[in-house]
Coordinates of C-alpha atoms and ligand atoms in Angstrom, one line a residue:
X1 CA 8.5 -30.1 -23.0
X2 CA 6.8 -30.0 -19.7
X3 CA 7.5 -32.1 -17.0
X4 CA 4.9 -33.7 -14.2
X5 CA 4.8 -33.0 -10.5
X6 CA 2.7 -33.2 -7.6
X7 CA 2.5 -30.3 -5.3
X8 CA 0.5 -28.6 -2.6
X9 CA -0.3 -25.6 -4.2
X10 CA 0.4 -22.5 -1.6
X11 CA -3.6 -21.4 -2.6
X12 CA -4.8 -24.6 -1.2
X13 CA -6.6 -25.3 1.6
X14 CA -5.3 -27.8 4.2
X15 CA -5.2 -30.9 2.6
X16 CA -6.1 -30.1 -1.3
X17 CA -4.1 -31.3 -3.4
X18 CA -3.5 -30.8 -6.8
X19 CA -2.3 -32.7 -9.4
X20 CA -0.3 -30.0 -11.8
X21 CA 1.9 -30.1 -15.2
X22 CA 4.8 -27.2 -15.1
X23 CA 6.4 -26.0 -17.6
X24 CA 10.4 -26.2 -17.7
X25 CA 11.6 -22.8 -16.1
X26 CA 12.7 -21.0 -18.9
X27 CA 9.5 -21.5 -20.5
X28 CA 7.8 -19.9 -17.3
X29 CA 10.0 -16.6 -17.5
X30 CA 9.1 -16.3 -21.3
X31 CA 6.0 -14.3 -22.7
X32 CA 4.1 -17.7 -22.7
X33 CA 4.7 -17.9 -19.0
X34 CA 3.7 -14.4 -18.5
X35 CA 0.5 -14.6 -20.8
X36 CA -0.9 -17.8 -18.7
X37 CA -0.1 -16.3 -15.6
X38 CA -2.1 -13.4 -16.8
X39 CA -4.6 -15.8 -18.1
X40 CA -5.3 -17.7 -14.6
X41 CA -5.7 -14.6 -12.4
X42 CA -6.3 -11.2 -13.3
X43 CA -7.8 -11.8 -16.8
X44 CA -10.0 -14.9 -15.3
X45 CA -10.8 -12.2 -12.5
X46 CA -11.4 -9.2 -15.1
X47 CA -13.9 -11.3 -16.9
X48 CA -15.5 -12.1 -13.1
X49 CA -15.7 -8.6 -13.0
X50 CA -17.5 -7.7 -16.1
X51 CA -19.8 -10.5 -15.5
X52 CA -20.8 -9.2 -12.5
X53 CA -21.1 -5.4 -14.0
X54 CA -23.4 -6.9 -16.2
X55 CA -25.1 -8.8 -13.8
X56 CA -26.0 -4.9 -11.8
X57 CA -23.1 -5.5 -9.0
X58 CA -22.3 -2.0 -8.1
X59 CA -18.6 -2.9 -6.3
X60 CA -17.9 -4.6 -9.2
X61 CA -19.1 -1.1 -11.7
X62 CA -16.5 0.8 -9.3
X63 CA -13.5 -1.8 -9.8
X64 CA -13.3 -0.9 -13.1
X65 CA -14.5 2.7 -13.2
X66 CA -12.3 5.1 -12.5
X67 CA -14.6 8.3 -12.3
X68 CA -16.6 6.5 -9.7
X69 CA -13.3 5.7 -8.2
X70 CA -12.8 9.0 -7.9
X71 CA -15.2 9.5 -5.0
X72 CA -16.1 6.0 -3.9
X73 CA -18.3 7.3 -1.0
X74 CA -21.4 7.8 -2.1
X75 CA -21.4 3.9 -3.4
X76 CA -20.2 3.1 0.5
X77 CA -22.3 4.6 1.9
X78 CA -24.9 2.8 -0.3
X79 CA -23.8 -0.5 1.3
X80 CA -23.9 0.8 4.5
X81 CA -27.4 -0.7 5.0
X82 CA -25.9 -4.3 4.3
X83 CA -24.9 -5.7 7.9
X84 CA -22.5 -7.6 8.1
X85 CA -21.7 -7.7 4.5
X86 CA -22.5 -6.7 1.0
X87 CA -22.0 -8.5 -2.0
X88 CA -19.0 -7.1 -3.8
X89 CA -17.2 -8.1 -7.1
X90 CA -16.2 -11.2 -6.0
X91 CA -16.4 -12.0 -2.3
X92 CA -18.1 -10.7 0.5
X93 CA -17.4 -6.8 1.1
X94 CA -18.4 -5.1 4.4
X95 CA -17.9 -1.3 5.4
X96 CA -18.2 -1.6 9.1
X97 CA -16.0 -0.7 11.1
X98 CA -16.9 -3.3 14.1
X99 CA -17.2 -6.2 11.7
X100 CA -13.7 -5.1 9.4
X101 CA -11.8 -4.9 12.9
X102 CA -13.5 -8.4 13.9
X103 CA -12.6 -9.6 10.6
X104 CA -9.0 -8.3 10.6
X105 CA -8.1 -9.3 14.1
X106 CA -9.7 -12.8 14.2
X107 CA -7.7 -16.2 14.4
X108 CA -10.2 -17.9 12.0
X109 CA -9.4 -15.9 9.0
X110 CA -5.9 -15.6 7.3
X111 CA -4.2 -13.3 5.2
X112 CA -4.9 -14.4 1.2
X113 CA -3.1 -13.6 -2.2
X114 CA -4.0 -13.5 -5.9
X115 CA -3.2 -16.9 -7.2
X116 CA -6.0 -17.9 -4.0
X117 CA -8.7 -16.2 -5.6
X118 CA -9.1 -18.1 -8.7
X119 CA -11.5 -20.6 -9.2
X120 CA -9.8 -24.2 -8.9
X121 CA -9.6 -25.3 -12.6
X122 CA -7.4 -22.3 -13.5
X123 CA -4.9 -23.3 -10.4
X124 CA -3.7 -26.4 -13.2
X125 CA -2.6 -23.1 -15.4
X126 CA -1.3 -21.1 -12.7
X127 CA 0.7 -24.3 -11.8
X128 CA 1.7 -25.3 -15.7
X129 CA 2.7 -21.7 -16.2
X130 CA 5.2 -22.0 -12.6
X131 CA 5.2 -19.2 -10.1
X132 CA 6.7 -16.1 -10.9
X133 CA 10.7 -15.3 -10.4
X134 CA 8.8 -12.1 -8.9
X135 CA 7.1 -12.2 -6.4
X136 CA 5.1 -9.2 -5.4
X137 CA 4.1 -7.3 -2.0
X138 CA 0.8 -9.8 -1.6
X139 CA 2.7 -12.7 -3.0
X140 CA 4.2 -15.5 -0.4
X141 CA 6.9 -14.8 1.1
X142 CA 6.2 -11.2 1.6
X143 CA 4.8 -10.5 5.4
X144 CA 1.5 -8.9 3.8
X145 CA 0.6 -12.3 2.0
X146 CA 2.1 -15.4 5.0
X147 CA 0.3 -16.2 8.1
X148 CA 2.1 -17.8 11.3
X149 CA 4.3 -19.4 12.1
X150 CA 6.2 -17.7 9.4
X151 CA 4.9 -14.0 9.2
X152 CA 6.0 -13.2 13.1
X153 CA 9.5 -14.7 12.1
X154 CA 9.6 -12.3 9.3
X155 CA 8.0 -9.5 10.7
X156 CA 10.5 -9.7 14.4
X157 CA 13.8 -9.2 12.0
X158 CA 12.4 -5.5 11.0
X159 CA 10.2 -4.7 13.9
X160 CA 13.0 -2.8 15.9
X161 CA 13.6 -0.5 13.6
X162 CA 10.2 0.9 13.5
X163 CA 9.5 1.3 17.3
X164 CA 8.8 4.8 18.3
X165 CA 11.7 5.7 20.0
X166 CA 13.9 4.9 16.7
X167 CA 11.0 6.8 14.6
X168 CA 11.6 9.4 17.0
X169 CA 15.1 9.9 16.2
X170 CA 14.0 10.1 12.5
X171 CA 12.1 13.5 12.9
X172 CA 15.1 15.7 13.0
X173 CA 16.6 13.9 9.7
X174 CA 13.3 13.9 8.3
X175 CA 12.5 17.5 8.9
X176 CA 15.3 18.6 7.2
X177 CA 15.0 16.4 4.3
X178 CA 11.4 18.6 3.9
X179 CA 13.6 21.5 4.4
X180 CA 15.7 20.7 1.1
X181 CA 12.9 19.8 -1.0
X182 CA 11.9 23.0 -0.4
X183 CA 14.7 24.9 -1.2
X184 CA 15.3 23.1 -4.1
X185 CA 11.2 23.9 -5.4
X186 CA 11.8 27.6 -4.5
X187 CA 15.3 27.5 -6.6
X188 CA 13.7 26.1 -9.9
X189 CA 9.8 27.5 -10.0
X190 CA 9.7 31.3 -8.5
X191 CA 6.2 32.4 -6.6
X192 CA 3.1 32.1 -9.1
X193 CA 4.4 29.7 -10.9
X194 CA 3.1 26.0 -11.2
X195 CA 4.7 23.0 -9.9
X196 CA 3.9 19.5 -9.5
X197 CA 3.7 18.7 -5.7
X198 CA 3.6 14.7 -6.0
X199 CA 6.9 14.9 -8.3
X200 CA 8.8 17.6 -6.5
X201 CA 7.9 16.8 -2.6
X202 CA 5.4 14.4 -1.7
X203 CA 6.7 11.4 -3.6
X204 CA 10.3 12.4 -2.6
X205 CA 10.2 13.0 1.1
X206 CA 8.9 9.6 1.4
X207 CA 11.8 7.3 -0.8
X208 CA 14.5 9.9 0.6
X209 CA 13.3 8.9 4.1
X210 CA 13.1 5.1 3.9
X211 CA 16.4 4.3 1.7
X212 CA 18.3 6.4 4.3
X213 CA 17.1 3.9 6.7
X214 CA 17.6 0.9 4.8
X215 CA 21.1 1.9 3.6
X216 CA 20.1 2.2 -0.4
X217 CA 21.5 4.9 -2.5
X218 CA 19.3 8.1 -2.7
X219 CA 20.7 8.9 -6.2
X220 CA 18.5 5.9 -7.3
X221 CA 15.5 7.2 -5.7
X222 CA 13.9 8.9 -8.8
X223 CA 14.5 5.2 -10.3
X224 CA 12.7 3.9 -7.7
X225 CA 9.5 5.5 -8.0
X226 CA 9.2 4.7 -11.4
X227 CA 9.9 1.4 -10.3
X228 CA 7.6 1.2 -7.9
X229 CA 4.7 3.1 -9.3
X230 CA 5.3 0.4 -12.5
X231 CA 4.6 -2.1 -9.4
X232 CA 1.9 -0.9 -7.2
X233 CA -1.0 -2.4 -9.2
X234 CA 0.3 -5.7 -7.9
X235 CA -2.0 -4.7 -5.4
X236 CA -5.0 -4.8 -7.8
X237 CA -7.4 -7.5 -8.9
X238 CA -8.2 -8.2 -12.5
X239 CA -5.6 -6.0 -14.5
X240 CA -5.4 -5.7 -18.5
X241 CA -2.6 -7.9 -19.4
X242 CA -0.4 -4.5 -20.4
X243 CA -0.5 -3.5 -16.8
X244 CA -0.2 -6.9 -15.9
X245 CA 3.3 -7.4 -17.7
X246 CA 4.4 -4.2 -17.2
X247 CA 4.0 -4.7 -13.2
X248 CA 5.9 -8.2 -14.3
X249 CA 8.8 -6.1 -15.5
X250 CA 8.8 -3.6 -13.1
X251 CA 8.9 -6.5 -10.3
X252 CA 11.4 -8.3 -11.7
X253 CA 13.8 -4.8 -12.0
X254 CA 13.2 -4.3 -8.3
X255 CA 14.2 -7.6 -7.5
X256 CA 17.2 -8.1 -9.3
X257 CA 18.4 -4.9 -8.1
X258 CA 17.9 -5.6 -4.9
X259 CA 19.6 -8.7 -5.0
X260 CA 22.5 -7.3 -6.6
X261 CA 22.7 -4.7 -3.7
X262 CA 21.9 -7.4 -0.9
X263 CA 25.0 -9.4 -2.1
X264 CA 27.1 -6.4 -2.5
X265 CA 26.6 -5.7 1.7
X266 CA 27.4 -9.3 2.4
X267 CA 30.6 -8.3 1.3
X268 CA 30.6 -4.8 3.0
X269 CA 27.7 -4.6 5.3
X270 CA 27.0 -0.5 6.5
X271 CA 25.2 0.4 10.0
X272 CA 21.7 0.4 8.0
X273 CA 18.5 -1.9 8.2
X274 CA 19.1 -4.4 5.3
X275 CA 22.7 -5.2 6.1
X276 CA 21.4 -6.5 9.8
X277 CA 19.0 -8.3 7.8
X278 CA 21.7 -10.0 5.1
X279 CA 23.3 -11.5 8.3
X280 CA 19.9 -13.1 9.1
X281 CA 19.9 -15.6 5.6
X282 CA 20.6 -18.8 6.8
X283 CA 21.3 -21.2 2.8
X284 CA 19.9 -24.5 6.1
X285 CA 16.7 -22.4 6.1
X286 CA 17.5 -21.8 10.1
X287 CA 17.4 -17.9 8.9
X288 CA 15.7 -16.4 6.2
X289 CA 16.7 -17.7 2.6
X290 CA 17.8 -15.1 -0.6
X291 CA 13.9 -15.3 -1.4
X292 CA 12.2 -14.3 2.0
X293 CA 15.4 -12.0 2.4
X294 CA 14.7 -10.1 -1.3
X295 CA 10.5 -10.0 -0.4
X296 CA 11.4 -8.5 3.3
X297 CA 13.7 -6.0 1.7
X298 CA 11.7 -5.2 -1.2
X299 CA 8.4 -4.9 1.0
X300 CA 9.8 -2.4 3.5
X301 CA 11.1 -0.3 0.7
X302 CA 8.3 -0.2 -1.1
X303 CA 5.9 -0.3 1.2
X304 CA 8.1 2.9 2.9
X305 CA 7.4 5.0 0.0
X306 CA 4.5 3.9 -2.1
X307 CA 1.7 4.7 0.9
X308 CA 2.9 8.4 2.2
X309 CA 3.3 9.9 -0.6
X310 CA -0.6 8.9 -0.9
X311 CA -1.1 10.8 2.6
X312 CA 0.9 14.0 1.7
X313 CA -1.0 14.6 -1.7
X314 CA -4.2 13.6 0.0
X315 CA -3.6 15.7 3.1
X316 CA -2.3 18.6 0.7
X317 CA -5.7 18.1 -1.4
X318 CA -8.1 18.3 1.8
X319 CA -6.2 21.1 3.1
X320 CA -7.1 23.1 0.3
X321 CA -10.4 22.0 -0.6
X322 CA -11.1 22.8 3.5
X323 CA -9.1 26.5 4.3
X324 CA -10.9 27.0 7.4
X325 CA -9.4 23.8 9.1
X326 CA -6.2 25.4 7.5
X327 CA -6.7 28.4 9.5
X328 CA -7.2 26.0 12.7
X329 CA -4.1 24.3 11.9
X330 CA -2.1 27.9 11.6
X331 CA -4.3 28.8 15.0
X332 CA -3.3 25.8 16.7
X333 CA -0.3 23.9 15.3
X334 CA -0.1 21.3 18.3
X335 CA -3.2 19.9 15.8
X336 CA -1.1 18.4 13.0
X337 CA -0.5 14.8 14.5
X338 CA -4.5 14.9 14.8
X339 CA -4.9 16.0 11.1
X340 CA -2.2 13.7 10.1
X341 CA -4.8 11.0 11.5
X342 CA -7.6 12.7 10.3
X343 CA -6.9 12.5 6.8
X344 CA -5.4 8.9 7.3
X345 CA -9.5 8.4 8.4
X346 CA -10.9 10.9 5.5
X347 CA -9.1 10.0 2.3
X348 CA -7.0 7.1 3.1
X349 CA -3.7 5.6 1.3
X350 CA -4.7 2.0 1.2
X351 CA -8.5 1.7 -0.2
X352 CA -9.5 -2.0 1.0
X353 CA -7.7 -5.6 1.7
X354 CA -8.8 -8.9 2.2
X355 CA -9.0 -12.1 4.4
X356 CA -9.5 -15.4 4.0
X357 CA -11.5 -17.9 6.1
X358 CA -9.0 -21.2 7.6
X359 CA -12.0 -22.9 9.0
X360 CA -16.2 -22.6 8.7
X361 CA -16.6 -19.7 10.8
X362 CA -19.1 -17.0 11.7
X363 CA -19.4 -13.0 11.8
X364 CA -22.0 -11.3 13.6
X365 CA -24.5 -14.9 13.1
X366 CA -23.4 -14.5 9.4
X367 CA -22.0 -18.1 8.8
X368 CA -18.7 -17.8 6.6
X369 CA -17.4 -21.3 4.9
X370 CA -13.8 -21.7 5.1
X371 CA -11.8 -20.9 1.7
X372 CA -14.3 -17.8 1.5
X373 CA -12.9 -14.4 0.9
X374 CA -14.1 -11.2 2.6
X375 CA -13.3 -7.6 1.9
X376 CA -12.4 -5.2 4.5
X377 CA -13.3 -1.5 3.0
X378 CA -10.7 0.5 5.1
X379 CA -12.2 3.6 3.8
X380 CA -16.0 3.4 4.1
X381 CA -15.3 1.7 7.8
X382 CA -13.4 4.7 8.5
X383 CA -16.6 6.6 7.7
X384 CA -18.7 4.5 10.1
X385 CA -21.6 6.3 12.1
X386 CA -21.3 4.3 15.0
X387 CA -17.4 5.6 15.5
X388 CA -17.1 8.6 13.9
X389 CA -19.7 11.5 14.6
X390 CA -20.4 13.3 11.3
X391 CA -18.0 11.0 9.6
X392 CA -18.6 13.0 6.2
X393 CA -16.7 15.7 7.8
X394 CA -13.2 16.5 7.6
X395 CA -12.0 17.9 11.3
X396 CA -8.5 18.1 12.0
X397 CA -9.8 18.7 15.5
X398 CA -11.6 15.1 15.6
X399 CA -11.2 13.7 19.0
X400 CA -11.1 10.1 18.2
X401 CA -9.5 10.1 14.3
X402 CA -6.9 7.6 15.8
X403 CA -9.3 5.2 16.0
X404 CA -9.1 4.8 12.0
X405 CA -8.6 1.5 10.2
X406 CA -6.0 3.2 7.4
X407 CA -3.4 1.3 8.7
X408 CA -5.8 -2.1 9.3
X409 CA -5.7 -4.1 12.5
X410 CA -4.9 -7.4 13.7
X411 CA -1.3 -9.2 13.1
X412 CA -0.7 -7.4 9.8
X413 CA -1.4 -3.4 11.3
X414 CA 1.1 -1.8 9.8
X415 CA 4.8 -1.9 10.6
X416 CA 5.5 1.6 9.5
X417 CA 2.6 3.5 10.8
X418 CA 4.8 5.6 13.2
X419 CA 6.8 6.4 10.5
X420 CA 4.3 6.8 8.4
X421 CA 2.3 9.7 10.9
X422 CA 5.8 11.4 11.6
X423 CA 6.4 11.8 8.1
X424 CA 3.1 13.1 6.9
X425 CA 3.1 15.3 10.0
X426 CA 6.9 16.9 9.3
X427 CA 6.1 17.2 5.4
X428 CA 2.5 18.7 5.5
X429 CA 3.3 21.1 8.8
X430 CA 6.6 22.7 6.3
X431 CA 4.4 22.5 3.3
X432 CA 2.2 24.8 4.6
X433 CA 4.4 27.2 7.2
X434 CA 6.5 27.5 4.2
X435 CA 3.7 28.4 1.7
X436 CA 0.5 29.6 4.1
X437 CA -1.3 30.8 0.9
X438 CA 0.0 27.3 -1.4
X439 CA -3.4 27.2 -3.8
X440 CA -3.7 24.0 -6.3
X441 CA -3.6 25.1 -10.1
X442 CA -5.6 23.2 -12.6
X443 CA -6.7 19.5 -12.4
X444 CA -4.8 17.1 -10.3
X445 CA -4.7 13.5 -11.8
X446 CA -5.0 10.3 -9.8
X447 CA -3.3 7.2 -9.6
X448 CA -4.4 4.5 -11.6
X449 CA -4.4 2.2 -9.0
X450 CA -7.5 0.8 -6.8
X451 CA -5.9 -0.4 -3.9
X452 CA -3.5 2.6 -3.5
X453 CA -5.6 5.9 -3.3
X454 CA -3.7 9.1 -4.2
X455 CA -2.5 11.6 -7.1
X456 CA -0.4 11.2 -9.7
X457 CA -0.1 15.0 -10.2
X458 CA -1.1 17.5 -8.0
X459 CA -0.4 20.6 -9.3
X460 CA 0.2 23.7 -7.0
X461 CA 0.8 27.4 -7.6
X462 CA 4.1 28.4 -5.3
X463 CA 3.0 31.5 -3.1
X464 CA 6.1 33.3 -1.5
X465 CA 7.8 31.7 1.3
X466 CA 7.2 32.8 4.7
X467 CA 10.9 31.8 5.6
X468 CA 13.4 29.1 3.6
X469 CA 15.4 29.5 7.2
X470 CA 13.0 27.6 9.0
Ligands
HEM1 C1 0.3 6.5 5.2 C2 1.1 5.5 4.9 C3 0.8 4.1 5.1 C4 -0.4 3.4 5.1 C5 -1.8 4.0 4.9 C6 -0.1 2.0 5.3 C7 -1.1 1.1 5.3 C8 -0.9 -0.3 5.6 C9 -1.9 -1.3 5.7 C10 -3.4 -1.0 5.5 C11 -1.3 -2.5 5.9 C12 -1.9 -3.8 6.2 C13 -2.6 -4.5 5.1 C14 -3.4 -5.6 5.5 O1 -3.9 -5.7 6.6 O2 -3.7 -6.5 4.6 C15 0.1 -2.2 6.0 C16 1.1 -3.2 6.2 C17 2.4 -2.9 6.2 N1 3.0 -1.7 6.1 FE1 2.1 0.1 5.9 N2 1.2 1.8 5.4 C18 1.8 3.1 5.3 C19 3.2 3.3 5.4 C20 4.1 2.4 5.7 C21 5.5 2.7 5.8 C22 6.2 4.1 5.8 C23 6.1 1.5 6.0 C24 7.6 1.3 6.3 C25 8.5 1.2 5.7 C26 5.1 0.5 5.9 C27 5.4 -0.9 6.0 C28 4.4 -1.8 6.1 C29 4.7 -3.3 6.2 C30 6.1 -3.9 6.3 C31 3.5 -3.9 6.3 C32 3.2 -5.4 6.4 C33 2.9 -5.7 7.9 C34 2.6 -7.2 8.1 O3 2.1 -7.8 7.2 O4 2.7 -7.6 9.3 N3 3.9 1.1 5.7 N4 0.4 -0.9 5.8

């Protein structure tokens, strides 16, 4: 049975309006649901994409390769002739740094989400199949995927705990969270033996860090990142429709455990980030409602831990393909919050995102029709000529690395980028004091995801340690 309604679809322009069919909502949360969901974004998008493999489009080759994945720069580099933009899969792409920043920071553009993307015919199915119980980190009402007026509302009620002063008062807890993990590596793998460094350390100092500060059990950590890591390819376009439900499952896990633990500190609220935020819903809508409460949560925890771990294992895997800025680093350690920055610049966490034009607009006398999407390459911009002298190389000693784009710009920069730096600093800094001759062992394996850059598995052979004291 499906019943008729009229609604202005959230992917609409200003003043669209479509006509739409739903189905009832237990019909939604079923397979059927599921497989139309699919249907109308990421496989519509997937076939996009393999039409536009056929049709030569290099971005497009890359989306669904992932040995060219691998080591994207070569093709960015490619479409560093393009100014302003390229032609990617699907939208325009640009690797500048001037005209991603321009992009990123500009009132005419807007932040954008999957069900936006498709092509106007499949919105009906998107609409019959009902939104998702779900929703994801670039799904409304998450910060990453609202514009004002309701993104600064959202984004004020977890702002103060990020400022510097209260990242600040983080290190010490932080340090000695690096310190355990540690210990606990030397306890179970002796020197010369192999050990994976994204499972024992870099994926944990991150969770450990951020469900301290949000007040959420650390034994569920390890549940967590297999929660999460079922989740991250939310981020991605055009997934098969395994991934696709699996993310779906993984989602809706996260979200009913949070809600779970959201209404058990109603009842007894701690001293911790989320039970401020409980006090906030507002059932009148004055405050934020169970749903904008769940995606604020979930984002911040997520977001907390799904990113750094990127930046450890990526700042692990430059430091050893590049010993003699290791040596540097062990010469002069007041470098690390450089080389923190430096591989944010070099191999960054978050590959790309994407705007949206409000209103006809312009870029650099390219005219840009409103609805249009453009890709912001965070990576290949961070490699830009015109910023970054010998941008190919990695320097920890690089006097402007700040000036990266890994954390984007504009309204959305992100909230936990002091965290973020102090964290890689801490965890890299007592990786490597703690191990000076750490050497990988055999192949690492990546992620699988496009939007997220890092390893899977980085395997590491433990030399002795200089001193589990410090
Ligand atoms: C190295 C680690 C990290 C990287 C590379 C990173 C990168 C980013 C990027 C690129 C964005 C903006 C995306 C866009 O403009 O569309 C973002 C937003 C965000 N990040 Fe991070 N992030 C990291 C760590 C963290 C941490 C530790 C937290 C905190 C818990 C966090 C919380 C957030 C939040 C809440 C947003 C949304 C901000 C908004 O929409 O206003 N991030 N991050």
């Amino acid at each position: 049975m499906v019943s008729a309604w009229y609604e202005n679809v959230p992917s609409c322009l200003p003043g669209e309006v479509v006509v739409a069919l739903s189905l009832p909502p237990s019909v939604a949360r079923s397979p059927l649901g599921t497989t139309l969901r699919w249907s109308a974004t990421h496989g519509l998008m997937r076939a996009a994409i393999r039409r536009q493999v056929r049709a030569g489009n290099p971005d497009a080759r890359l989306l669904l390769d992932p040995v060219l994945q691998a080591d994207p720069f070569p093709h960015y580099e490619r479409l560093r002739g393009r100014h302003p933009f390229a032609m990617g899969a699907f939208a325009r792409l640009t690797v500048h740094h001037d005209i991603a920043t321009a992009v990123l920071r500009s009132d005419d553009f807007g932040v954008t989400h999957p069900t936006q993307v498709v092509p106007a015919p499949a919105r009906a199915a998107l609409a019959l199949a009902g939104p998702t119980r779900h929703p994801g980190p670039i799904d409304p009402p998450s910060m990453l995927a609202v514009d004002a007026p309701d993104h600064p509302r959202y984004r004020k009620l977890v702002t103060r705990a990020f400022t510097a002063r209260r990242v600040a008062a983080l290190r010490e807890r932080t340090t000695e969270i690096a310190r355990e993990l540690l210990d606990d590596m030397e306890r179970d793998v002796r020197a010369g033996e192999t050990v994976d460094l994204v499972a024992r350390y870099a994926s944990l100092l991150p969770v450990t860090v951020i469900s301290e500060m949000l007040g959420v059990p650390t034994s569920m950590r390890e549940q967590f990142l297999a929660w999460g890591d079922g989740a991250a390819t939310s981020l991605d376009m055009g997934l098969t429709r395994q991934a696709h439900a699996s993310m779906e499952r993984n989602l809706a896990a996260l979200h009913d455990w949070m809600r779970d633990h959201l209404r058990r500190l109603r009842r007894e609220p701690g001293d911790d980030l989320l039970s401020g935020l409980v006090g906030e819903v507002d059932e009148e809508g004055a405050g934020l409602t169970e749903q904008e409460l769940v995606s604020t949560a979930l984002l911040v925890l997520a977001a907390g831990f799904e990113t750094t771990v990127n930046l450890i294992g990526n700042g692990a895997s430059q430091l050893f393909a590049h010993p003699e800025q290791r040596e540097r680093l062990v010469a002069e350690p007041d470098l690390w919050p450089n080389a923190v920055d430096e591989v944010l610049r070099f191999d960054p966490p978050v590959e790309r995102t994407a705007r949206r034009a409000k209103v006809d607009t312009e870029v650099a006398g390219e005219a840009i029709p409103a609805g249009d999407l453009v890709v912001t390459v965070l990576a290949g911009a961070n490699r830009d000529p015109q910023v970054f002298a010998d941008p190919a190389a990695f320097d920890v000693a690089r006097v402007n690395a700040k000036e990266h784009l890994a954390f984007s710009s504009g309204p959305h920069f992100c909230l936990g980028a002091q965290l973020a730096r102090m964290e890689g600093e801490v965890a890299l800094r007592a990786l490597f004091e703690r191990h000076p001759h750490l050497a990988p062992a055999g192949a690492p394996r990546r992620r699988p995801t496009r939007i997220l850059r890092g390893y899977a598995e980085l395997p590491v052979r433990l030399t002795p340690a200089v001193s589990a004291a410090r």
